[in-house]
Amino acid sequence: MTDAGTFTSKSPRPHKRDAAEQAKGFAVACARLMADFNCEEVVIFDVRGLSEVTDYVVIGTGTSDRQMRSVAEDLEDIGKEHDFQRYGAEDDEAATWIAADFVEVVAHLFEPATRAHYDLEMMWGDAPRVSWHRG
């Protein structure tokens, strides 16, 4: 950027489309990681235009608090690989719900009863689902 605040050819401005594709690719990577570590019922919702705070919501069900904590740590690692920094993380003491916030992508790991109780699928039911399974 020049002193006047304009972009130069040396500092290209990222295109919105490229940023959206990067976020979608990261959401897919999160879903695949969850599935690879035996999380169940993994889904991705494209909430662009529906949410003011994120573009993609990834939800998976864990089988134990240990597994969920391990997956959350690995999500942070793949975030770095995709140039997404973890903005925040929330979990309860018993690890029945872990939320990993990467701003454009928010990943939720639930134990089954907590997932059923909060029912985020109902909340985002109008949002398109993103296909993430490997060919």
GROMACS .gro file of C-alpha atoms in nm, residues 2-114:
model
  113
    2THR     CA    1   0.120   0.352  -0.066
    3ASP     CA    2   0.117   0.629   0.192
    4ALA     CA    3  -0.212   0.753   0.050
    5GLY     CA    4  -0.371   0.419   0.137
    6THR     CA    5  -0.415   0.296  -0.219
    7PHE     CA    6  -0.318  -0.048  -0.337
    8THR     CA    7  -0.022  -0.090  -0.566
    9SER     CA    8   0.066  -0.373  -0.801
   10LYS     CA    9   0.304  -0.501  -0.532
   11SER     CA   10   0.022  -0.544  -0.280
   12PRO     CA   11  -0.275  -0.689  -0.464
   13ARG     CA   12  -0.609  -0.679  -0.292
   14PRO     CA   13  -0.754  -1.027  -0.234
   15HIS     CA   14  -1.067  -1.093  -0.432
   16LYS     CA   15  -1.385  -1.165  -0.239
   17ARG     CA   16  -1.437  -1.478  -0.448
   18ASP     CA   17  -1.090  -1.608  -0.360
   19ALA     CA   18  -1.150  -1.545   0.011
   20ALA     CA   19  -1.487  -1.722  -0.007
   21GLU     CA   20  -1.331  -2.022  -0.181
   22GLN     CA   21  -1.052  -2.029   0.077
   23ALA     CA   22  -1.306  -2.030   0.362
   24LYS     CA   23  -1.510  -2.304   0.195
   25GLY     CA   24  -1.196  -2.513   0.143
   26PHE     CA   25  -1.106  -2.474   0.507
   27ALA     CA   26  -1.459  -2.571   0.617
   28VAL     CA   27  -1.433  -2.886   0.404
   29ALA     CA   28  -1.092  -2.964   0.557
   30CYS     CA   29  -1.246  -2.926   0.905
   31ALA     CA   30  -1.530  -3.165   0.819
   32ARG     CA   31  -1.292  -3.421   0.674
   33LEU     CA   32  -1.068  -3.401   0.980
   34MET     CA   33  -1.368  -3.459   1.206
   35ALA     CA   34  -1.472  -3.761   1.000
   36ASP     CA   35  -1.117  -3.896   0.991
   37PHE     CA   36  -1.116  -3.891   1.371
   38ASN     CA   37  -1.448  -4.078   1.388
   39CYS     CA   38  -1.678  -3.787   1.462
   40GLU     CA   39  -2.030  -3.867   1.352
   41GLU     CA   40  -2.298  -3.682   1.156
   42VAL     CA   41  -2.059  -3.415   1.028
   43VAL     CA   42  -2.228  -3.136   0.834
   44ILE     CA   43  -2.127  -2.800   0.688
   45PHE     CA   44  -2.373  -2.514   0.650
   46ASP     CA   45  -2.308  -2.223   0.414
   47VAL     CA   46  -2.446  -1.936   0.623
   48ARG     CA   47  -2.320  -1.650   0.407
   49GLY     CA   48  -2.597  -1.394   0.397
   50LEU     CA   49  -2.774  -1.559   0.692
   51SER     CA   50  -2.515  -1.493   0.961
   52GLU     CA   51  -2.349  -1.165   1.037
   53VAL     CA   52  -2.056  -1.330   1.214
   54THR     CA   53  -1.939  -1.624   1.001
   55ASP     CA   54  -1.960  -1.781   0.655
   56TYR     CA   55  -1.955  -2.153   0.732
   57VAL     CA   56  -2.066  -2.359   1.031
   58VAL     CA   57  -1.924  -2.709   1.070
   59ILE     CA   58  -2.090  -2.945   1.317
   60GLY     CA   59  -1.984  -3.291   1.431
   61THR     CA   60  -2.064  -3.530   1.712
   62GLY     CA   61  -1.779  -3.671   1.917
   63THR     CA   62  -1.765  -3.999   2.102
   64SER     CA   63  -1.570  -3.882   2.410
   65ASP     CA   64  -1.437  -3.563   2.563
   66ARG     CA   65  -1.081  -3.680   2.493
   67GLN     CA   66  -1.156  -3.731   2.125
   68MET     CA   67  -1.333  -3.395   2.100
   69ARG     CA   68  -1.042  -3.209   2.264
   70SER     CA   69  -0.794  -3.382   2.033
   71VAL     CA   70  -0.997  -3.291   1.724
   72ALA     CA   71  -1.024  -2.930   1.843
   73GLU     CA   72  -0.645  -2.910   1.874
   74ASP     CA   73  -0.602  -3.060   1.526
   75LEU     CA   74  -0.853  -2.810   1.386
   76GLU     CA   75  -0.624  -2.534   1.507
   77ASP     CA   76  -0.329  -2.701   1.330
   78ILE     CA   77  -0.508  -2.728   0.996
   79GLY     CA   78  -0.631  -2.373   1.044
   80LYS     CA   79  -0.271  -2.259   1.039
   81GLU     CA   80  -0.209  -2.465   0.725
   82HIS     CA   81  -0.501  -2.287   0.555
   83ASP     CA   82  -0.404  -1.941   0.689
   84PHE     CA   83  -0.689  -1.926   0.941
   85GLN     CA   84  -0.605  -1.829   1.297
   86ARG     CA   85  -0.824  -1.954   1.576
   87TYR     CA   86  -0.995  -1.646   1.712
   88GLY     CA   87  -1.152  -1.806   2.010
   89ALA     CA   88  -1.253  -2.131   2.168
   90GLU     CA   89  -1.526  -2.216   2.408
   91ASP     CA   90  -1.590  -2.541   2.584
   92ASP     CA   91  -1.756  -2.654   2.898
   93GLU     CA   92  -1.565  -2.835   3.171
   94ALA     CA   93  -1.697  -3.177   3.074
   95ALA     CA   94  -1.632  -3.107   2.704
   96THR     CA   95  -1.989  -3.168   2.593
   97TRP     CA   96  -1.957  -2.879   2.345
   98ILE     CA   97  -1.641  -2.730   2.198
   99ALA     CA   98  -1.662  -2.436   1.959
  100ALA     CA   99  -1.356  -2.336   1.759
  101ASP     CA  100  -1.397  -1.991   1.603
  102PHE     CA  101  -1.186  -1.909   1.297
  103VAL     CA  102  -1.409  -1.609   1.210
  104GLU     CA  103  -1.510  -1.717   0.856
  105VAL     CA  104  -1.554  -2.076   0.979
  106VAL     CA  105  -1.689  -2.185   1.316
  107ALA     CA  106  -1.654  -2.553   1.405
  108HIS     CA  107  -1.872  -2.712   1.673
  109LEU     CA  108  -1.800  -3.046   1.837
  110PHE     CA  109  -2.079  -3.188   2.049
  111GLU     CA  110  -2.144  -3.495   2.254
  112PRO     CA  111  -2.473  -3.650   2.130
  113ALA     CA  112  -2.715  -3.528   2.400
  114THR     CA  113  -2.580  -3.171   2.390
   0.00000   0.00000   0.00000
